[in-house]
Coordinates of C-alpha atoms and ligand atoms in Angstrom, one line a residue:
X41 CA 12.5 6.8 -20.7
X42 CA 13.0 10.0 -18.6
X43 CA 12.8 9.6 -14.9
X44 CA 10.4 12.5 -14.8
X45 CA 7.8 10.3 -16.5
X46 CA 8.0 7.9 -13.5
X47 CA 7.8 10.8 -11.2
X48 CA 4.6 11.9 -12.8
X49 CA 3.2 8.5 -12.1
X50 CA 4.4 8.8 -8.4
X51 CA 2.6 12.1 -8.2
X52 CA -0.6 10.6 -9.7
X53 CA -0.4 7.8 -7.2
X54 CA 0.2 10.2 -4.3
X55 CA -3.0 12.0 -5.3
X56 CA -5.4 9.1 -4.7
X57 CA -5.9 6.7 -1.9
X58 CA -8.2 4.5 -4.0
X59 CA -6.8 1.1 -4.7
X60 CA -8.5 0.7 -8.0
X61 CA -7.4 4.1 -9.3
X62 CA -3.8 3.3 -8.2
X63 CA -4.0 0.0 -10.1
X64 CA -5.2 1.7 -13.2
X65 CA -2.5 4.4 -13.1
X66 CA 0.2 1.8 -12.9
X67 CA -1.4 -0.5 -15.5
X68 CA -1.7 2.4 -18.0
X69 CA 2.0 3.3 -17.4
X70 CA 3.1 -0.3 -17.9
X71 CA 1.3 -0.3 -21.3
X72 CA 3.2 2.9 -22.3
X73 CA 6.7 1.5 -21.5
X74 CA 8.6 0.8 -24.7
X75 CA 10.0 -2.7 -25.4
X76 CA 13.5 -1.4 -25.1
X77 CA 12.9 -0.4 -21.5
X78 CA 13.3 -2.7 -18.5
X79 CA 9.8 -3.1 -17.1
X80 CA 11.3 -5.2 -14.4
X81 CA 13.4 -2.3 -13.0
X82 CA 10.5 0.1 -13.3
X83 CA 8.3 -2.3 -11.4
X84 CA 10.8 -2.4 -8.6
X85 CA 11.1 1.3 -8.5
X86 CA 7.3 1.6 -8.2
X87 CA 7.6 -0.7 -5.2
X88 CA 10.3 1.7 -3.8
X89 CA 13.2 -0.7 -4.2
X90 CA 15.8 -1.8 -6.6
X91 CA 16.0 -5.4 -5.5
X92 CA 13.4 -8.2 -5.8
X93 CA 11.7 -9.2 -2.6
X94 CA 13.6 -12.5 -2.4
X95 CA 16.9 -10.6 -2.2
X96 CA 18.1 -9.4 1.1
X97 CA 20.3 -6.7 -0.4
X98 CA 19.5 -3.1 0.5
X99 CA 20.7 0.3 -0.6
X100 CA 21.9 0.9 2.9
X101 CA 22.0 4.7 3.1
X102 CA 21.0 6.3 6.3
X103 CA 19.4 9.7 6.8
X104 CA 22.6 11.3 7.9
X105 CA 24.6 10.6 4.7
X106 CA 21.7 11.6 2.5
X107 CA 21.3 14.8 4.5
X108 CA 25.0 15.6 3.9
X109 CA 24.7 15.0 0.2
X110 CA 21.5 17.1 -0.1
X111 CA 23.2 19.9 1.8
X112 CA 26.1 19.8 -0.6
X113 CA 23.9 19.9 -3.7
X114 CA 21.6 22.7 -2.4
X115 CA 24.5 24.7 -1.0
X116 CA 23.2 25.0 2.6
X117 CA 24.6 23.6 5.9
X118 CA 23.4 20.1 6.9
X119 CA 21.6 21.6 9.9
X120 CA 19.3 23.5 7.6
X121 CA 18.4 20.3 5.8
X122 CA 17.7 18.7 9.1
X123 CA 15.5 21.6 10.2
X124 CA 13.5 21.2 6.9
X125 CA 13.1 17.5 7.5
X126 CA 11.8 18.2 11.0
X127 CA 9.4 20.8 9.7
X128 CA 8.1 18.7 6.8
X129 CA 8.2 15.4 8.7
X130 CA 9.7 13.7 5.7
X131 CA 13.0 13.8 3.7
X132 CA 11.2 13.8 0.4
X133 CA 9.1 16.9 1.1
X134 CA 12.1 18.6 2.6
X135 CA 14.2 18.0 -0.6
X136 CA 11.3 19.2 -2.8
X137 CA 11.2 22.4 -0.8
X138 CA 15.0 22.9 -0.7
X139 CA 15.3 22.1 -4.4
X140 CA 12.6 24.6 -5.4
X141 CA 14.3 27.3 -3.5
X142 CA 17.7 26.4 -4.9
X143 CA 19.2 29.0 -7.3
X144 CA 19.9 27.4 -10.6
X145 CA 23.7 27.6 -10.8
X146 CA 24.4 24.9 -13.4
X147 CA 22.5 24.1 -16.5
X148 CA 21.4 20.5 -16.4
X149 CA 24.1 18.8 -18.5
X150 CA 21.8 15.9 -19.1
X151 CA 18.3 14.7 -18.3
X152 CA 17.8 11.9 -15.8
X153 CA 16.7 8.7 -17.3
X154 CA 15.1 5.8 -15.4
X155 CA 18.0 3.6 -16.4
X156 CA 20.5 6.1 -15.0
X157 CA 18.7 6.4 -11.7
X158 CA 18.4 2.7 -11.3
X159 CA 22.0 2.0 -12.2
X160 CA 23.2 4.7 -9.8
X161 CA 21.2 3.3 -7.0
X162 CA 22.6 -0.2 -7.7
X163 CA 26.2 1.2 -7.7
X164 CA 25.3 2.8 -4.4
X165 CA 24.3 -0.5 -2.9
X166 CA 27.4 -2.2 -4.0
X167 CA 29.9 0.2 -2.5
X168 CA 31.7 -1.0 0.6
X169 CA 35.1 -0.7 2.2
X170 CA 37.7 2.1 2.2
X171 CA 36.5 5.6 1.5
X172 CA 33.0 4.2 0.9
X173 CA 31.3 7.2 2.5
X174 CA 32.9 9.6 0.1
X175 CA 32.1 7.4 -2.9
X176 CA 28.4 7.1 -1.8
X177 CA 28.1 10.9 -1.3
X178 CA 29.5 11.5 -4.7
X179 CA 27.0 9.2 -6.4
X180 CA 24.1 10.8 -4.5
X181 CA 25.3 14.3 -5.3
X182 CA 25.7 13.4 -8.9
X183 CA 22.1 12.1 -9.0
X184 CA 20.6 15.0 -7.1
X185 CA 22.5 17.7 -9.0
X186 CA 20.7 16.5 -12.1
X187 CA 17.3 16.4 -10.4
X188 CA 14.4 18.8 -10.5
X189 CA 12.5 19.4 -7.2
X190 CA 10.0 16.7 -7.8
X191 CA 12.7 14.2 -8.9
X192 CA 14.7 15.0 -5.8
X193 CA 11.6 14.3 -3.7
X194 CA 11.3 10.7 -4.9
X195 CA 14.9 9.9 -5.4
X196 CA 15.7 10.8 -1.8
X197 CA 12.8 8.7 -0.6
X198 CA 13.9 5.8 -2.8
X199 CA 17.5 6.1 -1.5
X200 CA 16.3 5.6 2.1
X201 CA 13.9 3.0 0.9
X202 CA 10.7 4.7 2.1
X203 CA 8.8 5.7 -1.0
X204 CA 5.5 6.3 0.7
X205 CA 3.2 6.3 -2.3
X206 CA 0.8 3.7 -0.8
X207 CA 1.6 1.0 -3.3
X208 CA 2.1 -2.5 -2.1
X209 CA 2.8 -5.7 -4.0
X210 CA -0.9 -6.5 -4.4
X211 CA -1.6 -3.3 -6.4
X212 CA 1.4 -3.8 -8.7
X213 CA 0.4 -7.4 -9.2
X214 CA -3.1 -6.4 -10.2
X215 CA -1.7 -3.7 -12.5
X216 CA 0.4 -6.3 -14.3
X217 CA -2.8 -8.5 -14.8
X218 CA -4.7 -5.5 -16.0
X219 CA -2.0 -4.1 -18.4
X220 CA -1.3 -7.4 -20.1
X221 CA -4.8 -9.0 -19.9
X222 CA -3.8 -11.8 -17.6
X223 CA -6.0 -13.8 -15.2
X224 CA -5.3 -12.4 -11.7
X225 CA -4.8 -15.9 -10.3
X226 CA -2.0 -16.7 -12.8
X227 CA -0.2 -13.5 -11.9
X228 CA -0.7 -14.2 -8.2
X229 CA 0.7 -17.7 -8.5
X230 CA 3.7 -16.6 -10.5
X231 CA 4.4 -14.0 -7.9
X232 CA 4.0 -16.4 -5.0
X233 CA 6.5 -18.8 -6.6
X234 CA 9.2 -16.4 -7.7
X235 CA 8.7 -13.6 -5.1
X236 CA 9.9 -11.3 -7.8
X237 CA 7.3 -8.9 -9.3
X238 CA 9.9 -7.4 -11.7
X239 CA 10.4 -10.8 -13.3
X240 CA 6.6 -11.4 -13.3
X241 CA 6.0 -8.1 -15.1
X242 CA 8.8 -8.9 -17.6
X243 CA 7.5 -12.3 -18.4
X244 CA 3.9 -11.1 -18.5
X245 CA 4.8 -8.5 -21.1
X246 CA 7.0 -10.7 -23.3
X247 CA 5.3 -14.1 -23.0
X248 CA 1.9 -13.5 -21.6
X249 CA -0.1 -16.0 -19.5
X250 CA 1.5 -19.1 -20.9
X251 CA 5.0 -17.7 -19.9
X252 CA 3.8 -16.9 -16.4
X253 CA 2.5 -20.4 -16.0
X254 CA 6.0 -21.8 -16.6
X255 CA 7.5 -19.8 -13.8
X256 CA 8.2 -21.9 -10.7
X257 CA 10.2 -22.2 -7.5
X258 CA 13.9 -21.9 -7.9
X259 CA 16.3 -23.3 -5.3
X260 CA 18.5 -20.4 -4.2
X261 CA 15.7 -17.9 -4.2
X262 CA 13.7 -17.9 -0.9
X263 CA 9.9 -17.9 -0.9
X264 CA 7.6 -16.5 1.7
X265 CA 6.8 -19.3 4.2
X266 CA 3.3 -20.7 4.7
X267 CA 2.0 -19.3 8.0
X268 CA -0.2 -20.6 10.8
X269 CA -3.4 -19.4 12.4
X270 CA -4.4 -20.1 15.9
X271 CA -6.3 -23.3 16.5
X272 CA -9.4 -23.0 18.8
X273 CA -9.0 -26.5 20.0
X274 CA -7.4 -29.8 19.1
X275 CA -10.6 -31.7 18.6
X276 CA -12.3 -28.9 16.6
X277 CA -9.4 -28.4 14.3
X278 CA -8.8 -32.1 13.6
X279 CA -12.5 -32.8 12.9
X280 CA -12.5 -29.9 10.4
X281 CA -9.5 -31.3 8.6
X282 CA -10.5 -34.9 8.8
X283 CA -6.8 -36.0 8.8
X284 CA -4.0 -33.9 10.2
X285 CA -0.3 -34.1 10.6
X286 CA 0.1 -33.1 14.3
X287 CA 3.7 -32.1 15.1
X288 CA 5.6 -30.7 18.1
X289 CA 5.9 -27.0 17.8
X290 CA 9.5 -26.1 18.5
X291 CA 10.3 -22.7 19.9
X292 CA 13.2 -21.7 17.7
X293 CA 13.8 -20.0 14.4
X294 CA 12.2 -21.2 11.2
X295 CA 14.8 -21.9 8.5
X296 CA 14.2 -22.4 4.8
X297 CA 17.2 -24.3 3.5
X298 CA 18.1 -24.4 -0.2
X299 CA 20.5 -26.5 -2.0
X300 CA 21.4 -25.6 -5.6
X301 CA 24.2 -27.7 -7.1
X302 CA 26.9 -27.5 -4.4
X303 CA 25.6 -24.3 -2.8
X304 CA 23.6 -24.4 0.4
X305 CA 21.8 -21.3 1.6
X306 CA 19.8 -20.7 4.8
X307 CA 17.1 -18.1 5.0
X308 CA 14.9 -16.9 7.9
X309 CA 11.2 -16.6 7.5
X310 CA 11.7 -12.9 6.6
X311 CA 13.9 -14.1 3.8
X312 CA 17.1 -12.9 5.2
X313 CA 20.2 -14.9 4.2
X314 CA 21.9 -16.2 7.4
X315 CA 24.0 -18.9 5.8
X316 CA 27.3 -17.4 7.2
X317 CA 26.0 -17.4 10.7
X318 CA 25.2 -21.1 10.8
X319 CA 28.1 -23.1 9.2
X320 CA 27.4 -26.2 11.3
X321 CA 23.8 -26.3 9.9
X322 CA 25.2 -26.1 6.4
X323 CA 27.5 -29.0 7.1
X324 CA 24.7 -31.0 8.8
X325 CA 22.5 -30.5 5.7
X326 CA 25.3 -31.4 3.4
X327 CA 25.9 -34.6 5.3
X328 CA 22.3 -35.6 5.9
X329 CA 20.5 -35.0 2.6
X330 CA 21.2 -36.2 -0.9
X331 CA 23.2 -33.9 -3.2
X332 CA 20.3 -32.9 -5.4
X333 CA 18.6 -29.5 -5.6
X334 CA 16.1 -29.1 -2.8
X335 CA 14.3 -26.7 -0.5
X336 CA 13.4 -27.9 3.0
X337 CA 11.9 -26.1 5.9
X338 CA 12.4 -26.7 9.6
X339 CA 12.9 -25.1 13.0
X340 CA 16.3 -24.8 14.5
X341 CA 16.5 -24.7 18.3
X342 CA 19.2 -24.0 20.8
X343 CA 19.9 -26.7 23.4
X344 CA 21.8 -27.0 26.7
X345 CA 22.7 -30.5 27.9
X346 CA 20.5 -31.8 25.3
X347 CA 17.4 -29.9 26.5
X348 CA 15.7 -27.2 24.4
X349 CA 16.1 -23.6 25.3
X350 CA 13.7 -20.8 24.3
X351 CA 14.2 -19.0 21.0
X352 CA 15.9 -16.0 22.7
X353 CA 18.9 -18.2 23.1
X354 CA 19.3 -18.5 19.4
X355 CA 18.8 -14.9 18.4
X356 CA 22.4 -13.9 18.9
X357 CA 23.4 -16.8 16.7
X358 CA 21.4 -15.4 13.8
X359 CA 22.9 -12.0 14.1
X360 CA 26.4 -13.1 14.9
X361 CA 29.1 -12.2 12.4
X362 CA 32.2 -12.9 14.5
X363 CA 33.4 -15.7 16.8
X364 CA 31.0 -18.1 15.3
X365 CA 33.2 -21.1 16.3
X366 CA 32.9 -20.1 19.9
X367 CA 29.1 -19.7 19.6
X368 CA 28.8 -23.1 18.0
X369 CA 30.4 -24.7 21.1
X370 CA 28.4 -22.6 23.6
X371 CA 25.0 -22.9 22.0
X372 CA 24.6 -26.3 20.2
X373 CA 21.8 -26.3 17.7
X374 CA 19.3 -28.9 16.8
X375 CA 17.4 -29.0 13.5
X376 CA 13.8 -30.3 13.1
X377 CA 12.8 -30.5 9.5
X378 CA 9.1 -30.5 8.8
X379 CA 8.5 -29.7 5.1
X380 CA 9.8 -30.2 1.6
X381 CA 9.1 -27.6 -1.1
X382 CA 11.4 -28.8 -3.8
X383 CA 13.2 -32.0 -4.5
X384 CA 14.7 -32.3 -7.9
X385 CA 11.5 -30.5 -9.0
X386 CA 8.8 -28.4 -7.3
X387 CA 6.9 -30.3 -4.6
X388 CA 4.6 -27.7 -3.3
X389 CA 1.5 -28.9 -5.2
X390 CA 1.8 -32.3 -3.6
X391 CA -0.3 -33.0 -0.5
X392 CA 1.5 -32.4 2.8
X393 CA 1.4 -36.1 3.6
X394 CA 3.2 -36.9 0.4
X395 CA 5.8 -34.2 1.0
X396 CA 6.4 -35.6 4.4
X397 CA 6.8 -39.1 3.0
X398 CA 9.5 -38.0 0.6
X399 CA 11.2 -36.0 3.4
X400 CA 11.3 -39.1 5.6
X401 CA 12.9 -41.0 2.7
X402 CA 15.6 -38.6 1.9
X403 CA 16.8 -37.3 5.3
X404 CA 19.3 -39.3 7.2
X405 CA 18.6 -38.7 10.9
X406 CA 21.5 -40.7 12.3
X407 CA 23.1 -37.5 13.6
X408 CA 21.8 -36.3 16.9
X409 CA 21.4 -32.7 15.6
X410 CA 19.4 -33.8 12.5
X411 CA 15.7 -34.6 13.2
X412 CA 12.3 -34.7 11.6
X413 CA 9.6 -32.9 13.6
X414 CA 7.9 -35.3 16.0
X415 CA 4.7 -36.2 14.2
X416 CA 1.6 -38.3 14.5
X417 CA -1.3 -38.5 12.2
X418 CA -4.4 -37.3 14.0
X419 CA -8.0 -38.2 13.1
X420 CA -11.3 -38.1 15.1
X421 CA -10.4 -41.5 16.4
X422 CA -7.2 -40.7 18.2
X423 CA -7.7 -37.2 19.7
X424 CA -6.3 -38.5 23.0
X425 CA -3.0 -39.4 21.3
X426 CA -2.7 -35.9 19.9
X427 CA -3.5 -34.5 23.3
X428 CA -0.7 -36.6 24.7
X429 CA 1.7 -35.2 22.1
X430 CA 0.7 -31.7 23.2
X431 CA 1.3 -32.5 26.9
X432 CA 4.6 -34.2 26.1
X433 CA 5.6 -31.2 24.0
X434 CA 4.9 -28.8 26.9
X435 CA 6.7 -31.0 29.4
X436 CA 9.7 -31.1 27.2
X437 CA 9.8 -27.3 27.1
X438 CA 8.4 -26.9 23.6
X439 CA 5.6 -24.5 22.7
X440 CA 2.7 -26.7 21.8
X441 CA 1.7 -28.5 18.6
X442 CA 1.0 -27.7 15.0
X443 CA -2.1 -29.2 13.3
X444 CA -1.8 -29.3 9.5
X445 CA -4.3 -30.6 7.0
X446 CA -2.6 -33.7 5.4
X447 CA -4.2 -33.1 2.0
X448 CA -3.1 -29.6 1.4
X449 CA -0.5 -28.2 -0.9
X450 CA 2.1 -25.7 0.3
X451 CA 1.0 -22.2 -0.4
X452 CA 3.8 -19.7 0.1
X453 CA 2.9 -16.6 2.1
X454 CA -0.5 -17.9 3.0
X455 CA -1.8 -17.7 6.6
X456 CA -4.8 -19.9 6.2
X457 CA -6.9 -22.5 8.1
X458 CA -4.9 -25.5 6.8
X459 CA -2.0 -25.0 9.1
X460 CA -2.8 -24.2 12.7
X461 CA -0.9 -23.8 15.9
X462 CA -2.1 -24.8 19.4
X463 CA -0.1 -23.3 22.2
X464 CA -0.4 -23.6 25.9
X465 CA -1.0 -19.9 26.4
X466 CA -0.7 -17.6 23.5
X467 CA 1.7 -14.8 24.4
X468 CA 0.0 -11.5 25.2
X469 CA 1.0 -7.9 25.9
X470 CA -0.5 -5.4 28.3
X471 CA -0.9 -2.1 26.5
X472 CA -2.4 1.3 27.2
X473 CA -5.0 3.0 25.0
X474 CA -3.9 6.4 23.8
X475 CA -6.5 7.1 21.1
X476 CA -9.2 5.6 19.0
X477 CA -11.3 5.9 15.8
X478 CA -15.1 6.0 15.6
X479 CA -16.5 2.9 13.9
X480 CA -18.5 2.7 10.8
X481 CA -21.9 1.0 10.0
X482 CA -22.9 -1.2 12.9
X483 CA -20.2 0.2 15.1
X484 CA -21.0 3.8 14.2
X485 CA -22.0 4.8 17.7
X486 CA -18.8 3.3 19.2
X487 CA -15.1 3.9 19.1
X488 CA -14.4 0.8 17.0
X489 CA -10.7 0.7 16.9
X490 CA -8.2 1.5 19.7
X491 CA -4.7 2.9 19.2
X492 CA -2.5 1.2 21.9
X493 CA 1.0 1.9 23.2
X494 CA 3.8 0.4 25.2
X495 CA 6.4 2.2 27.2
X496 CA 10.1 2.7 26.3
X497 CA 13.1 2.8 28.6
X498 CA 12.2 6.4 29.6
X499 CA 8.6 5.5 30.3
X500 CA 7.5 7.4 27.2
X501 CA 4.6 5.9 25.4
X502 CA 5.1 4.6 21.9
X503 CA 2.1 3.5 19.8
X504 CA 2.3 -0.1 18.4
X505 CA -1.1 -1.1 16.9
X506 CA -4.7 -0.4 16.3
X507 CA -6.8 -3.1 18.0
X508 CA -10.3 -3.6 16.7
X509 CA -11.2 -7.3 17.2
X510 CA -12.1 -9.3 20.2
X511 CA -14.6 -6.7 21.4
X512 CA -18.3 -7.6 22.0
X513 CA -21.0 -4.9 22.0
X514 CA -21.0 -4.6 25.8
X515 CA -17.2 -4.1 26.0
X516 CA -17.4 -1.6 23.1
X517 CA -20.0 0.3 24.9
X518 CA -18.0 0.4 28.1
X519 CA -14.8 1.4 26.3
X520 CA -16.6 4.1 24.4
X521 CA -17.9 5.6 27.6
X522 CA -14.5 5.5 29.2
X523 CA -12.9 7.1 26.1
X524 CA -15.3 10.0 26.4
X525 CA -14.3 10.4 30.1
X526 CA -10.6 10.4 29.3
X527 CA -10.8 12.4 26.1
X528 CA -8.1 15.0 25.5
X529 CA -9.1 16.1 22.0
X530 CA -11.1 15.0 18.9
X531 CA -10.3 15.5 15.3
X532 CA -12.6 14.2 12.6
X533 CA -13.3 10.6 13.6
X534 CA -10.2 10.3 15.7
X535 CA -9.9 10.9 19.5
X536 CA -6.9 11.2 21.7
X537 CA -7.2 10.1 25.3
X538 CA -5.3 10.2 28.6
X539 CA -3.5 6.9 29.0
X540 CA -5.8 5.2 31.5
X541 CA -7.3 2.1 29.9
X542 CA -5.1 -1.0 30.0
X543 CA -5.8 -3.9 27.6
X544 CA -4.4 -7.3 27.3
X545 CA -3.8 -8.1 23.6
X546 CA -3.0 -11.3 21.9
X547 CA -1.6 -11.2 18.3
X548 CA -0.3 -13.6 15.7
X549 CA 3.1 -12.0 15.0
X550 CA 5.3 -9.0 15.7
X551 CA 6.5 -7.2 12.6
X552 CA 8.8 -4.2 12.0
X553 CA 6.8 -1.2 11.0
X554 CA 7.7 2.4 10.4
X555 CA 4.0 3.4 10.8
X556 CA 4.0 3.1 14.6
X557 CA 6.2 4.9 17.0
X558 CA 7.5 1.7 18.5
X559 CA 9.1 0.8 15.2
X560 CA 7.2 -2.5 15.5
X561 CA 3.6 -3.5 15.1
X562 CA 1.4 -6.4 16.0
X563 CA -0.4 -8.4 13.3
X564 CA -3.9 -9.5 14.0
X565 CA -4.2 -7.9 17.4
X566 CA -7.1 -9.3 19.5
X567 CA -8.3 -7.7 22.7
X568 CA -8.3 -10.5 25.3
X569 CA -9.6 -8.5 28.2
X570 CA -9.7 -5.1 29.9
X571 CA -7.1 -5.1 32.7
X572 CA -8.9 -3.0 35.3
X573 CA -6.5 -4.5 37.9
X574 CA -3.5 -2.9 36.1
X575 CA -2.4 0.7 35.7
X576 CA 0.0 2.6 33.5
X577 CA 3.0 1.5 35.5
X578 CA 2.2 -2.1 34.8
X579 CA 2.1 -2.0 31.0
X580 CA 4.7 -3.9 28.9
X581 CA 7.8 -2.4 27.5
X582 CA 9.3 -2.0 24.0
X583 CA 12.2 -4.0 25.3
X584 CA 9.9 -7.0 26.0
X585 CA 8.4 -6.6 22.6
X586 CA 11.8 -6.6 21.0
X587 CA 12.8 -9.7 22.9
X588 CA 9.7 -11.5 21.5
X589 CA 10.4 -10.5 17.9
X590 CA 11.4 -13.4 15.8
X591 CA 13.8 -12.7 12.9
Ligands
AMP778 P1 4.0 -18.6 15.2 O1 5.4 -18.1 15.1 O2 3.5 -18.6 16.6 O3 3.1 -18.0 14.2 O4 4.0 -20.1 14.8 C1 4.4 -20.6 13.6 C2 5.9 -20.9 13.6 O5 6.1 -22.1 14.4 C3 6.5 -21.3 12.3 O6 6.7 -20.2 11.5 C4 7.7 -22.0 12.7 O7 8.8 -21.1 12.9 C5 7.4 -22.6 14.1 N1 7.3 -24.1 14.2 C6 7.8 -24.8 15.2 N2 7.6 -26.1 15.0 C7 7.0 -26.2 13.8 C8 6.5 -27.4 13.0 N3 6.6 -28.6 13.4 N4 5.8 -27.1 11.9 C9 5.7 -25.8 11.4 N5 6.1 -24.7 12.1 C10 6.8 -24.9 13.3

């Protein structure tokens, strides 16, 4: 299939913001793909990647190298390409413009096919070592010299892994269901277990619903971890659950550890493979668990003189590539396992209490570094014991406790009410409001959502999130009035204001995000209070945000 056909789909997707329309466009395209084509590769390309989500491989080409290649193909100096990128605000649009202006010097010797593009991108990702820059440039120039203007637009964006067509995994998943007449729940589950939409599309097409139902967890391929929500209170959470596993919440890094035959792999919660950085954990796992295939989860913490240190002390261990031996000596690690996703077979459909039981049976905790999370079973009858566990946890320098419904299965990627965290003080950031958007419906008269920023090392403000929850009517009214007072400009429903209002914001997680100037964003930001006692000079820094980011 020609790459131009995929480009036409990209263009159609670019022309609508409506989710249902996007789903339909992709579903119709899926139906048109011939049996001899790899739907799996096409699926990945629509997601703007060439690797499944479980893989931590990347194409690894920066703007600079791409700029050089584009300059070479178009026959202009790299500075002109850079100027165009600045003017257009995007490398794809810049390429489209430069390629439209390009004089046709060569006849296209061949038409780009999807296969050719995909394989070239894969070759690009594999190159390393000597003269790799030249080899990379030559692959990119080959691809681009065969490209039309619109093809160049999307190829360049795919190369830097920023496709920007507003299509996430959810839309592609729904499109697979729609194209092949499969119950959405079945597709969703297959996706959750494999973390590989290409594979899901492939099996959906060739084997239908029954094939998808057979897909399951595979040791070696990481799955998105189940995530926690904030608990409002120990008693309230336990009474809602009836029976809960209450565990110490360790302030380290979450590890998902896989054993497949003789191979052990360690992944972070963002599915990055960090096996090479933690050889002592690999050894510990090898020595403390049976040699069957399994997936376990736990938290690894750094210690000093046997006492826990905060997670910042372990960050450099995760990223370290050299002098690992020295780090092992300087920062001893301790592992606390708390869940079992696979043991000889998938375990995620078992109740948590059963998974914990098997975990306790199979883990040998005789080594000091190997532990199970400290746990008690909490019911309405022993709330005081759970409170004691919480107090003990804080005294011992841990973060608080986790409260988990004992009857629940493990649902990868879910942040639900069945797994809660209760911390002493949830971490907050002081941010400044730089803009806002008028609300809709009930909030029509108010500015409903607030664009907030932190400062960088030069004291420049960098946006980091839109905060829209945690605001009662009175606060909304007050903030809306203040926004009017500080307004610089208004465009449509959006206002820009002088940076005067300081808010304290709680959040559930810090994520990397190209959408905000800070390069990071806050998930589920909640306004805790307006800090009238603080001014612009007191707001938090990007540096602090970065130090709080957990890999
Ligand atoms: P948070 O990062 O604040 O969303 O809290 C959830 C995180 O707490 C998990 O992703 C784990 O990294 C960590 N954690 C520490 N101890 C436990 C435990 N016993 N059970 C589950 N998660 C834990």
